[in-house]
Short mmCIF file of C-alpha atoms in Angstrom, two decimals:
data_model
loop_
_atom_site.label_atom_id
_atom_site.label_comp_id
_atom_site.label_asym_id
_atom_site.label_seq_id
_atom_site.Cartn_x
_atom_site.Cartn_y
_atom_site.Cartn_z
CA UNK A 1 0.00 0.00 0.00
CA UNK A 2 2.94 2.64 0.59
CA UNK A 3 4.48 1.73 -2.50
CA UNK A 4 1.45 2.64 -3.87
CA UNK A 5 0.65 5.36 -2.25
CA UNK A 6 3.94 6.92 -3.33
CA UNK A 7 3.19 6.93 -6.89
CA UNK A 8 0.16 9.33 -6.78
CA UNK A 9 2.12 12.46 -5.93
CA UNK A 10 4.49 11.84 -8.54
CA UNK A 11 1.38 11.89 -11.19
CA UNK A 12 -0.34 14.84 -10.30
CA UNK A 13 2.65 17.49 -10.87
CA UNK A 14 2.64 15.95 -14.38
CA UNK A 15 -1.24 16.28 -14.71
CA UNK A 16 -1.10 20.45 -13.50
CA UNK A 17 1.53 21.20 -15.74
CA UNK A 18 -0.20 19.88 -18.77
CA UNK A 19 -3.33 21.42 -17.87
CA UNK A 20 -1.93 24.26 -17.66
CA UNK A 21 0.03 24.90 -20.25
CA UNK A 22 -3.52 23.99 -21.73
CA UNK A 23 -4.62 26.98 -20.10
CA UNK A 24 -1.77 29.49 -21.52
CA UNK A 25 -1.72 28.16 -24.99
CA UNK A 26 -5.88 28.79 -24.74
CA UNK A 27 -5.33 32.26 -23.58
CA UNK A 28 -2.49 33.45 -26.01
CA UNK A 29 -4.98 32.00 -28.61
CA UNK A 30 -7.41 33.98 -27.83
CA UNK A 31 -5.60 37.21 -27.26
CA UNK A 32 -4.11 37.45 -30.92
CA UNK A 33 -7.31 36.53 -32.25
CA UNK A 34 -8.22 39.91 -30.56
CA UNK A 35 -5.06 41.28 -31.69
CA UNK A 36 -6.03 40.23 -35.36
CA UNK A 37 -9.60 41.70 -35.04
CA UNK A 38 -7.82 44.84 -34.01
CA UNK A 39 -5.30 45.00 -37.13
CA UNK A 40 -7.73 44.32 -39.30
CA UNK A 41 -10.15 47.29 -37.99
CA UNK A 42 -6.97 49.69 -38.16
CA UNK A 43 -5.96 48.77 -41.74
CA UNK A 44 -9.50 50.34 -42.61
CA UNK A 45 -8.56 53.84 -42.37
CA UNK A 46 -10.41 55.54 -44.97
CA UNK A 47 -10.16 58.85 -46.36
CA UNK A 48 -11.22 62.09 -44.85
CA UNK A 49 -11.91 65.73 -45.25
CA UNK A 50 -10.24 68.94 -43.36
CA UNK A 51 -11.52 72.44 -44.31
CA UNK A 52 -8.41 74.56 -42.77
CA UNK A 53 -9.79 78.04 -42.30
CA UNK A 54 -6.18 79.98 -42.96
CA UNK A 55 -6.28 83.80 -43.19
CA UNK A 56 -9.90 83.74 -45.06
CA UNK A 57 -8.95 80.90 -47.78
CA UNK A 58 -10.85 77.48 -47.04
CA UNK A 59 -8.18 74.61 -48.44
CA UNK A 60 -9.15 70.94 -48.08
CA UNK A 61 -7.26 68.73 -46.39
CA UNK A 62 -7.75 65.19 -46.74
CA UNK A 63 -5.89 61.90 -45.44
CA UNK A 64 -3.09 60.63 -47.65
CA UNK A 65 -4.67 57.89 -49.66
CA UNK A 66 -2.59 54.30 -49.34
CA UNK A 67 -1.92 52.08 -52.39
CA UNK A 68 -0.01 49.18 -50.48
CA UNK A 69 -1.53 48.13 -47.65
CA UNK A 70 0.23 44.87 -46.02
CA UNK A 71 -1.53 42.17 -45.05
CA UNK A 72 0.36 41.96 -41.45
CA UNK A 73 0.39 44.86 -38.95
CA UNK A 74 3.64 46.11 -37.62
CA UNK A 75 3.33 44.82 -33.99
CA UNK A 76 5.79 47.10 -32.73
CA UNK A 77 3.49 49.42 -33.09
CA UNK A 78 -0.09 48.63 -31.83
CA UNK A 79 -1.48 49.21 -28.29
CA UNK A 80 1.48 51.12 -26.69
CA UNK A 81 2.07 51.72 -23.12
CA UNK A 82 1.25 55.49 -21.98
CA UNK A 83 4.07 57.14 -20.65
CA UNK A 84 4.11 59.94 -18.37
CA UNK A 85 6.34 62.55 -18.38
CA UNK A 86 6.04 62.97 -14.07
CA UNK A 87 7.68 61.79 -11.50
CA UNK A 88 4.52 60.95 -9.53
CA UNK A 89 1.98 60.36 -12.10
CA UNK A 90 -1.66 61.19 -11.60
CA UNK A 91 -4.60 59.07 -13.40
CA UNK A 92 -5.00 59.81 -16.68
CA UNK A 93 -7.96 62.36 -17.57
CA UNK A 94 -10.44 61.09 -20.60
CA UNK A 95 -9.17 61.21 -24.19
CA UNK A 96 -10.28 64.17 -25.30
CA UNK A 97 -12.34 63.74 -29.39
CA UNK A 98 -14.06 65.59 -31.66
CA UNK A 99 -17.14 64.86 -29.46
CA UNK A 100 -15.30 66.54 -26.47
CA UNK A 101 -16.92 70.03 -25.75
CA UNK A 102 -16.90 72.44 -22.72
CA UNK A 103 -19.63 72.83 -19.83
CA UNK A 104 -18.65 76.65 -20.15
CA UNK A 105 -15.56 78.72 -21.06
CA UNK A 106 -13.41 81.61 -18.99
CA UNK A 107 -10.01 83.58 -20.00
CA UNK A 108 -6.89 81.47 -19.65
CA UNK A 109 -5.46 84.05 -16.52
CA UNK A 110 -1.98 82.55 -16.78
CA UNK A 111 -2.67 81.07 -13.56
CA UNK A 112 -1.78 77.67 -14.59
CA UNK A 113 1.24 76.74 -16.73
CA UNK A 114 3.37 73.68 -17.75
CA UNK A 115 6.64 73.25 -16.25
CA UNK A 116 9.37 75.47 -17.15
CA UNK A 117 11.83 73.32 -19.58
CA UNK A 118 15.85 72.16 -17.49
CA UNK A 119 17.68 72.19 -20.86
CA UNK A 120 21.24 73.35 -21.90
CA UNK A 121 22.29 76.98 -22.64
CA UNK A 122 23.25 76.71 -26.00
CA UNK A 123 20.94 79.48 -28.00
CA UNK A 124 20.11 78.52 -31.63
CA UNK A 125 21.33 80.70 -34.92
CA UNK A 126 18.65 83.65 -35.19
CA UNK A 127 15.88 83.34 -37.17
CA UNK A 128 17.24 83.61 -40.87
CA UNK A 129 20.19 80.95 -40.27
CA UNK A 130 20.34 77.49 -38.66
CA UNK A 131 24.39 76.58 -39.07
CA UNK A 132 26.57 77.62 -36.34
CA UNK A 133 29.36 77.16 -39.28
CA UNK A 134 30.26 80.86 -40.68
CA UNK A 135 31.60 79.41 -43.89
CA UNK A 136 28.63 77.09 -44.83
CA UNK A 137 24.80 77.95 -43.61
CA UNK A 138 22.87 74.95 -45.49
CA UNK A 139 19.61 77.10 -44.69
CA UNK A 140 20.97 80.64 -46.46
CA UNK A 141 21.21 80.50 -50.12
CA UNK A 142 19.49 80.74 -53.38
CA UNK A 143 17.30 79.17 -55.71
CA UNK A 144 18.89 77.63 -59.03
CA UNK A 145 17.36 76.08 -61.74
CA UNK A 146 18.25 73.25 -62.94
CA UNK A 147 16.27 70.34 -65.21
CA UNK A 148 19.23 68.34 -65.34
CA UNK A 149 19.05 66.90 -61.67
CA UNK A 150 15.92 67.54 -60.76
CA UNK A 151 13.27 66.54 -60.02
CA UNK A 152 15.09 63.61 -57.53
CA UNK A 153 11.91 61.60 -58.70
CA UNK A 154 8.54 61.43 -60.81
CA UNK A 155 5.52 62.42 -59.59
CA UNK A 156 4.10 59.52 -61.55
CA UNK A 157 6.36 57.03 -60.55
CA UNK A 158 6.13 57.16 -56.66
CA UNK A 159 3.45 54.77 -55.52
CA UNK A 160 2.21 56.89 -52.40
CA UNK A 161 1.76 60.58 -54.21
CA UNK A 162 -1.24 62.43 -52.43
CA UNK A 163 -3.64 63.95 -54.60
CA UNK A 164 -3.20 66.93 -52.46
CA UNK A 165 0.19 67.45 -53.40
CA UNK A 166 0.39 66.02 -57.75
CA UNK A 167 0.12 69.19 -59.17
CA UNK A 168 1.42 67.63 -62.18
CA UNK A 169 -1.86 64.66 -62.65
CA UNK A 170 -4.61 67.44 -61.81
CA UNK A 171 -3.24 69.93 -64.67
CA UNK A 172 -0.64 71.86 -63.76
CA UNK A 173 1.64 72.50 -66.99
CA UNK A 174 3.94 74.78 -66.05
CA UNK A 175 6.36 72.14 -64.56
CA UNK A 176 9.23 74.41 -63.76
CA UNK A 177 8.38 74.03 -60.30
CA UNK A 178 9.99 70.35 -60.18
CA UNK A 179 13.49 72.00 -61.62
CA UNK A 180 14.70 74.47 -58.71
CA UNK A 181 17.73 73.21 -56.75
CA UNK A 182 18.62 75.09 -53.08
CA UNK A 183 22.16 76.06 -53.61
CA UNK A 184 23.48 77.35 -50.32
CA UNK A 185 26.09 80.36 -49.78
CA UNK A 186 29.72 78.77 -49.84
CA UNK A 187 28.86 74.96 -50.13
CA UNK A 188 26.57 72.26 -52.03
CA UNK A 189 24.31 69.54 -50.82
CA UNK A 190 25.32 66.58 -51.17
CA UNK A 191 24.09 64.82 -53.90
CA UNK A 192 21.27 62.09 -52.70
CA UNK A 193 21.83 58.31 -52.22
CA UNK A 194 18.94 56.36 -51.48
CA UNK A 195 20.54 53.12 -50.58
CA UNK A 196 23.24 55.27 -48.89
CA UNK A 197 20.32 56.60 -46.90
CA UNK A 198 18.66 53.04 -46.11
CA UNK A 199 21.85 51.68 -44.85
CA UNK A 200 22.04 55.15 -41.99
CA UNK A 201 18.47 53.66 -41.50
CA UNK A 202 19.10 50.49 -40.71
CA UNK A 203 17.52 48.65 -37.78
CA UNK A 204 15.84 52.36 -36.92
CA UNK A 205 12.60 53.95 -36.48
CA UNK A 206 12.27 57.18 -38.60
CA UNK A 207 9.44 59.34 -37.68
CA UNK A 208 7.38 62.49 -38.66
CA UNK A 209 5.01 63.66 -36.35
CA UNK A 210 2.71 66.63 -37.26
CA UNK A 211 0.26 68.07 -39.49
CA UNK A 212 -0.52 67.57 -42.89
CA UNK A 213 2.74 69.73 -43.86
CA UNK A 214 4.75 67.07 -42.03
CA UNK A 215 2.47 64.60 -43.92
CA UNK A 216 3.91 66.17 -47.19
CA UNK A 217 7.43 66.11 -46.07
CA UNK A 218 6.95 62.11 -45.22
CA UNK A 219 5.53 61.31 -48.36
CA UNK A 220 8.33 63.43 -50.17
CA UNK A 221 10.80 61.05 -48.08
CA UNK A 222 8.72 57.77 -49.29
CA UNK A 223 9.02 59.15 -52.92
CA UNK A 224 12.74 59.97 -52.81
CA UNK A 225 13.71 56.25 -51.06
CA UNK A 226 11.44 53.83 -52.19
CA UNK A 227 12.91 53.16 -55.50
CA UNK A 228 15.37 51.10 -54.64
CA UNK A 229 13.25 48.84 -52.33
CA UNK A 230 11.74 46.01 -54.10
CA UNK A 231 8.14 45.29 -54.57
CA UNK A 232 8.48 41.91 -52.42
CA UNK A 233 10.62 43.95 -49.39
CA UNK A 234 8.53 46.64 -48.99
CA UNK A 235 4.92 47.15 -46.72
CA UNK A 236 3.07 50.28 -45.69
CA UNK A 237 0.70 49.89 -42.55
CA UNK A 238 -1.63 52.80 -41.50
CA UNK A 239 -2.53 52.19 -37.77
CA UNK A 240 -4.92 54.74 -36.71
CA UNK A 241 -2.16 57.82 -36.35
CA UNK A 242 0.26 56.24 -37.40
CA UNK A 243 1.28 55.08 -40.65
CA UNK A 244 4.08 52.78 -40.75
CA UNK A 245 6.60 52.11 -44.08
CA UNK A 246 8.89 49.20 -43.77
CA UNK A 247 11.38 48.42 -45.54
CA UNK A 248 12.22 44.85 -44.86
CA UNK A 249 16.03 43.91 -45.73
CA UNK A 250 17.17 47.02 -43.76
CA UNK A 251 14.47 46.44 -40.73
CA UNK A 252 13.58 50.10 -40.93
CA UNK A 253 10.34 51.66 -40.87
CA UNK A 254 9.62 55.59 -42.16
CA UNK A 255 6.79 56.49 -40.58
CA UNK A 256 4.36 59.37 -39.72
CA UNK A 257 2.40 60.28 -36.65
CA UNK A 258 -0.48 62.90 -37.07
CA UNK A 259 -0.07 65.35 -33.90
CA UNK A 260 -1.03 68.78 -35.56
CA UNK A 261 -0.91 70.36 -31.90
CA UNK A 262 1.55 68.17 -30.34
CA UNK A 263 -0.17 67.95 -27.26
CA UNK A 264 -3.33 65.82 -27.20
CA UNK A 265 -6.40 67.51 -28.41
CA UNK A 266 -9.73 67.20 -30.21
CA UNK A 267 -8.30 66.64 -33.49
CA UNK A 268 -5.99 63.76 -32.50
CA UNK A 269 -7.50 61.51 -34.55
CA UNK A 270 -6.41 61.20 -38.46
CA UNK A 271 -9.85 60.27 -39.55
CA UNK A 272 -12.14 62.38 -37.92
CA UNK A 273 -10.84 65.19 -36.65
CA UNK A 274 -13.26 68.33 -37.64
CA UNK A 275 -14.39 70.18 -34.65
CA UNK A 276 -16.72 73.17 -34.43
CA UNK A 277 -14.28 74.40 -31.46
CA UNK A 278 -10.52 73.39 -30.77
CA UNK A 279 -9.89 72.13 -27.95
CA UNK A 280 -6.33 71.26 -26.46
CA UNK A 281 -4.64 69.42 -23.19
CA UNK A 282 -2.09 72.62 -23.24
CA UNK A 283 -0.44 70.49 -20.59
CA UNK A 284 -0.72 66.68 -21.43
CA UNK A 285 1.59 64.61 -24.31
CA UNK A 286 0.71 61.12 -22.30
CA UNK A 287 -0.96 59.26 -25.57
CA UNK A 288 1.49 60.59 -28.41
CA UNK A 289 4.76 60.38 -26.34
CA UNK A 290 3.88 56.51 -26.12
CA UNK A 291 4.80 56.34 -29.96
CA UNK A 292 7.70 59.24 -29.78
CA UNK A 293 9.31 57.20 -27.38
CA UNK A 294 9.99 54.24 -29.77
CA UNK A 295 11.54 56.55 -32.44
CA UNK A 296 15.35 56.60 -33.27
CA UNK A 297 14.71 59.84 -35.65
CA UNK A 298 11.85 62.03 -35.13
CA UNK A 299 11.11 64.97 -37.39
CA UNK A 300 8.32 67.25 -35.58
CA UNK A 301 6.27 70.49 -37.00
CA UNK A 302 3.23 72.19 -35.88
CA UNK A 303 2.07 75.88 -36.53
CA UNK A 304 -0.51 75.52 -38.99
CA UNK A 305 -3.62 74.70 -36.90
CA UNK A 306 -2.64 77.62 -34.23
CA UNK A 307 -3.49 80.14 -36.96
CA UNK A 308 -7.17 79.34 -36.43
CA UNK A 309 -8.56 81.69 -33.94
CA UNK A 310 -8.49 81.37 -30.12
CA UNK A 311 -7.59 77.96 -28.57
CA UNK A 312 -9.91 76.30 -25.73
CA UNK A 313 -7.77 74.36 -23.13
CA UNK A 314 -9.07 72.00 -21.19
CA UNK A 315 -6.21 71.29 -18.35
CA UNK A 316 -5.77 67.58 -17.10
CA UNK A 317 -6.78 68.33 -13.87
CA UNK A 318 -9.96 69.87 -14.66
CA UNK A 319 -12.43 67.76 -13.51
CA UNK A 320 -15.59 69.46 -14.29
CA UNK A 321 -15.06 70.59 -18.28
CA UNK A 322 -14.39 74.21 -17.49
CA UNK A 323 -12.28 75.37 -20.34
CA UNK A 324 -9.79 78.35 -20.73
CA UNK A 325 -9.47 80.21 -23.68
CA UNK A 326 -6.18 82.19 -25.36
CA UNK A 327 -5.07 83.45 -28.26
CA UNK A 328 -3.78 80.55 -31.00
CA UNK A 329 0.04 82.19 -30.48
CA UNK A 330 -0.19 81.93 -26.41
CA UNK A 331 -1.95 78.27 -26.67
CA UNK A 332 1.25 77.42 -28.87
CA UNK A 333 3.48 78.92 -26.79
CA UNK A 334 2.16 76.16 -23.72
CA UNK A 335 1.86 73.31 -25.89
CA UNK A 336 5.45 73.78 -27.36
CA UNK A 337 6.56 74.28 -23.68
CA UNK A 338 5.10 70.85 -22.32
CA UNK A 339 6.50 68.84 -25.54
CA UNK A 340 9.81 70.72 -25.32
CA UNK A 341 9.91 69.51 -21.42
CA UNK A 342 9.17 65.66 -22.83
CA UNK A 343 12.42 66.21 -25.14
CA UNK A 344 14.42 67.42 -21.97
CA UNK A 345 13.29 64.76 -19.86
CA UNK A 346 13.38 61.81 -22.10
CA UNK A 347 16.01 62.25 -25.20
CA UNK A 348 19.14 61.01 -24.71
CA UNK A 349 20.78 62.62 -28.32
CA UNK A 350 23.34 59.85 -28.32
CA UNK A 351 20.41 57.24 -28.48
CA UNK A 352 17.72 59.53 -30.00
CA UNK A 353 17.79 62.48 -32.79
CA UNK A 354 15.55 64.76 -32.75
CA UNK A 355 14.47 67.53 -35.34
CA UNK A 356 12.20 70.55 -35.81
CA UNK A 357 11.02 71.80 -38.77
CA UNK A 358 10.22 75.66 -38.66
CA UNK A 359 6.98 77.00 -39.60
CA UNK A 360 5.98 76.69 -43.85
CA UNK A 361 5.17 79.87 -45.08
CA UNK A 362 2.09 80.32 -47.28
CA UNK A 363 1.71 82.99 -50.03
CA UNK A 364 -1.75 84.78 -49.81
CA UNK A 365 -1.16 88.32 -51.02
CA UNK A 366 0.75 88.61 -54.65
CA UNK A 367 1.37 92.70 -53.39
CA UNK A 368 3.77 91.71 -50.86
CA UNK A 369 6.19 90.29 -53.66
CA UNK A 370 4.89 92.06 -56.77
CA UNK A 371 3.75 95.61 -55.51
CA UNK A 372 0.04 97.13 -56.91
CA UNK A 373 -1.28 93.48 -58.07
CA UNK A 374 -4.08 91.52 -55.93
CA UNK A 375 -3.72 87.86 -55.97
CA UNK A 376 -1.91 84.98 -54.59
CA UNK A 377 -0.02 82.02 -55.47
CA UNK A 378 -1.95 81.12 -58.35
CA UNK A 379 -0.06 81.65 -61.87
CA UNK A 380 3.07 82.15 -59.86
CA UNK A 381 5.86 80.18 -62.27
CA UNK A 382 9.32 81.04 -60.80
CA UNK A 383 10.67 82.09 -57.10
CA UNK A 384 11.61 85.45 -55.24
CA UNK A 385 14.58 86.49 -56.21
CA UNK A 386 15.36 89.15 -53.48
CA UNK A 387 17.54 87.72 -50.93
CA UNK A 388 15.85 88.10 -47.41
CA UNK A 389 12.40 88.46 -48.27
CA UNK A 390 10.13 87.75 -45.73
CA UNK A 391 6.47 87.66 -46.37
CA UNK A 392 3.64 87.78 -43.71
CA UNK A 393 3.25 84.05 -44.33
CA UNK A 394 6.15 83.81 -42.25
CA UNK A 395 4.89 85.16 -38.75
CA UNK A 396 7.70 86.01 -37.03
CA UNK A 397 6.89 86.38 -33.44
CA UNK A 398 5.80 83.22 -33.51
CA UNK A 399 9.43 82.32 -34.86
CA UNK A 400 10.98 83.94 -32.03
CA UNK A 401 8.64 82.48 -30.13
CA UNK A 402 9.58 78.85 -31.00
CA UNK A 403 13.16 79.90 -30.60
CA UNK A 404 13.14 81.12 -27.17
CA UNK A 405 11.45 76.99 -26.04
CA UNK A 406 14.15 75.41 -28.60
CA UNK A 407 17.01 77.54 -27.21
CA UNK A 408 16.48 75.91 -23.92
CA UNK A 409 17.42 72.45 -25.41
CA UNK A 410 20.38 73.02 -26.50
CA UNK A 411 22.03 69.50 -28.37
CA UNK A 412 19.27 67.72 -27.81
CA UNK A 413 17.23 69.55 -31.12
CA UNK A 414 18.17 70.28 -34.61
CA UNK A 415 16.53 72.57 -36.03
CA UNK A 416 15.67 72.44 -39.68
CA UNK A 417 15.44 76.32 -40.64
CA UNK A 418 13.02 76.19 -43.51
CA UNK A 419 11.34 78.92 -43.44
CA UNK A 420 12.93 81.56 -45.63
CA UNK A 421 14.10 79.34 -48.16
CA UNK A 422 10.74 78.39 -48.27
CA UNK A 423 9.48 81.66 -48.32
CA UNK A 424 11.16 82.64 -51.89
CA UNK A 425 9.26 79.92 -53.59
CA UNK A 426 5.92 81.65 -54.29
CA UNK A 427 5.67 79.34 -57.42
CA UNK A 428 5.79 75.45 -55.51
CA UNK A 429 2.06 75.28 -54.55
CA UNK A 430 -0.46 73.54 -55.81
CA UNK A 431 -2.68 76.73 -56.17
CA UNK A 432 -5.86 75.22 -58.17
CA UNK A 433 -3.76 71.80 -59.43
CA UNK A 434 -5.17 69.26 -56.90
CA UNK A 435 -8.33 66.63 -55.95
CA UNK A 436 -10.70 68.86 -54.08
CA UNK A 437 -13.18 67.19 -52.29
CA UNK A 438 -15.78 69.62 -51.58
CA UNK A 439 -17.93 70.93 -54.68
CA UNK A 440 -16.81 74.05 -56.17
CA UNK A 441 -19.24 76.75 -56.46
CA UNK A 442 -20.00 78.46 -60.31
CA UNK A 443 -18.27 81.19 -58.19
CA UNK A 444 -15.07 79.98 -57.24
CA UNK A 445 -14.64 78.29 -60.63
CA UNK A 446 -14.71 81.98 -62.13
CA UNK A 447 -12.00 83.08 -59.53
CA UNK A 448 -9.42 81.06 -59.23
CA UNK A 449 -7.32 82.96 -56.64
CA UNK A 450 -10.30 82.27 -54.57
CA UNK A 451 -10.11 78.83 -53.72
CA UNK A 452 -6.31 77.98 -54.66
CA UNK A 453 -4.29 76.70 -52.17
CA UNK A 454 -1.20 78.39 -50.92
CA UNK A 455 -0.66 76.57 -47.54
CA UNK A 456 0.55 72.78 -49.26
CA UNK A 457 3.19 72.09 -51.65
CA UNK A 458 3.45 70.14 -54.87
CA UNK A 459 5.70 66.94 -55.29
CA UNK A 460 8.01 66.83 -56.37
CA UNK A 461 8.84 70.69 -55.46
CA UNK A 462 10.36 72.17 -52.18
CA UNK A 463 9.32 69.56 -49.24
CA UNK A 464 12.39 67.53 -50.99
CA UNK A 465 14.92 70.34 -50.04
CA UNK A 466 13.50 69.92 -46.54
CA UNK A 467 14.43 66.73 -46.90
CA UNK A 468 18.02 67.19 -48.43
CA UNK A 469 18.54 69.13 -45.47
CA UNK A 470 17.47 67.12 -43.08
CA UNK A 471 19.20 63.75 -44.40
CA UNK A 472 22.45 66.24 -45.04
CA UNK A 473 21.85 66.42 -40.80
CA UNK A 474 22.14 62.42 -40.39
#
């Protein structure tokens, strides 16, 4: 009977661990059938519209359309962790959407601010320059034409062109716009190397994060680096905000990350993101530094959606939907202060590069280049010639506003200066040469100026130069 007896305990271990590795194999089962369910719902992105209200001219903005989709999402990528930027951190308030509204509003007093930013005192180049080299400033320069190097690509051969930006397939015939090379004072760029590029790439996250201007700059980088990869070694994920290209022999992804405000907001999703009122956390980056943190590269903008009226800010810790209301320059001014405290806390620039792109400038009024006329960017064929124009689609308090936060950073921000250059090129947008998506009235079909838009820019056309410069920077 002992011998017997004995036995039993030396079955039952063996029983409990197969039942229960019966147990985890059931419940990883069902979790990625989840996880599929999930992938599948995020590869249905569809496409969207964005009337952007800028200085009186409504412009369309729409999502970028996709014509490779993978069949596999990038798991890196889905459900990330929130990370806080505090030491103690508190529960996190609602996601604010386009649903979100206030139970009443009051002045923003100045009463309640983000954290002032511990950087390093290194001040950045005035506005105008961005080299701290006195014999080569890649930002100060001139225009040159040139239709024996450019355009870097065709506008017919890259596989993710936005209809917003392919001036050339919605009638645009004056193609002189793909031909203009940025020659800077005392040096060249170098001359672009897409596999050269892939190989700095490789085994690294590259991301834009932004507004549909940094959209344009990420597709311009697709366009200018996806040639060499081949059909087979190549996917494209869109995952809610963020769209993911990988290249698969180099295991690096380019990707983009739609933040126009940088802090979390109303309009955080890709999709949907109208809103009757905008609405910002002036003081929160919780949901969008989850993704930033991932990043070996990141390449951020915002200025656009500040020019569009006074900002409503609804502060993390308000509990009871009281908003406070400033002007869009001031709400900036906060929202560029909490991010720029995220870069100070968290980058390491020996692990982690980061960039900012300066505001774009638009072209609105045709008098402030060509004195006595009354029009805008439409029929414009060649740049500015005068060296150190600035136009009043460059705002420059803002500018110096952005420059006083970035100072404080010191090494851990580049700053990609493209402003001015930017400025001279009156001729790069795609005025009335795009898909709009809202019906035109008799009206605006007899008035051109009306309803061309002066904010984007065609591909190929200037957004590569921002690109140049910023791969120059790698």
């Amino acid at each position: 009977m002992m011998q017997r007896w004995k036995r039993k305990p030396a079955k039952f271990p063996l029983i409990a661990l197969i039942f229960s590795v019966c147990i985890v194999i059931s419940i990883l089962y069902n979790e990625r059938k989840i996880h599929t369910v999930y992938e599948n719902k995020l590869q249905k992105t569809a496409s969207t519209e964005e009337v952007i209200e800028e200085e009186g001219v409504g412009v369309v903005e729409e999502e970028v359309p996709i014509t490779q989709i993978s069949s596999e999402a990038d798991q890196q990528s889905l459900n990330p962790p929130n990370i806080s930027i505090h030491s103690n951190p508190k529960p996190v308030p609602a996601d604010l959407d386009r649903f979100t509204t206030c139970t009443s509003t009051r002045s923003y007093n100045g009463g309640r601010k983000t954290r002032k930013v511990i950087g390093l005192a290194n001040p950045l180049a005035k506005i105008g320059g961005g080299s701290s080299s006195d014999s080569c400033d890649l930002f100060s320069g001139k225009w040159v034409f040139d239709n024996t190097s450019y355009p870097l690509y065709k506008e017919s051969k890259c596989p993710y062109m936005s209809d917003q930006l392919a001036c050339q397939r919605h009638g645009r015939s004056d193609l002189m716009y793909q031909n203009w090379r940025w020659q800077p004072h005392n040096c060249n760029l170098k001359r672009l190397n897409a596999t050269e590029i892939w190989e700095k790439l490789r085994n690294k996250r590259l991301m834009f994060v932004g507004d549909s201007l940094n959209r344009g700059q990420w597709i311009s980088m697709l366009c200018l680096l996806e040639s060499v990869i081949p059909n087979d070694k190549r996917t494209i994920t869109p995952q809610a905000p963020l769209t993911v290209f990988r290249a698969v022999e180099y295991n690096a992804t380019v990707e983009f990350h739609w933040a126009p405000l940088l802090v979390e907001s109303n309009a955080g999703d890709p999709v949907n993101h109208k809103a009757d009122n905008r609405i910002i956390r002036p003081d929160t980056i919780l949901k969008h530094a989850a993704e930033w943190d991932k990043a070996d590269i990141l390449i951020f903008n915002t200025y656009l959606w500040w020019r569009q009226g006074p900002v409503k800010m609804l502060w993390s810790t308000e509990e009871n939907g009281v908003c406070e209301e400033l002007d869009g320059m001031g709400a900036m001014q906060l929202a560029m202060e909490a991010w720029a405290e995220w870069v100070a806390t968290k980058v390491d620039p020996i692990m982690k590069r980061v960039f900012f792109v300066t505001m774009s400038p638009t072209h609105m009024w045709s008098r402030e280049w060509e004195p006595g006329t009354e029009g805008n960017c439409y029929q414009q064929r060649t740049p500015i010639t005068t060296e150190a124009y600035w136009g009043s689609g460059s705002d420059l308090p803002t500018m110096r506003m952005v420059d006083t936060v970035l100072s404080r950073l010191g090494s851990k921000v580049s700053v990609l200066n493209i402003t001015q250059l930017s400025d001279y090129r009156k001729d790069g947008h795609p005025s009335i040469f795009r898909k709009f998506w809202e019906a035109l009235s008799p009206e605006q079909l007899s008035n051109p100026p009306s309803y061309s838009d002066c904010i984007h820019w065609c591909l190929p056309g200037v957004p590569d130069v921002w690109n140049e410069l910023l791969l120059q920077s790698l």
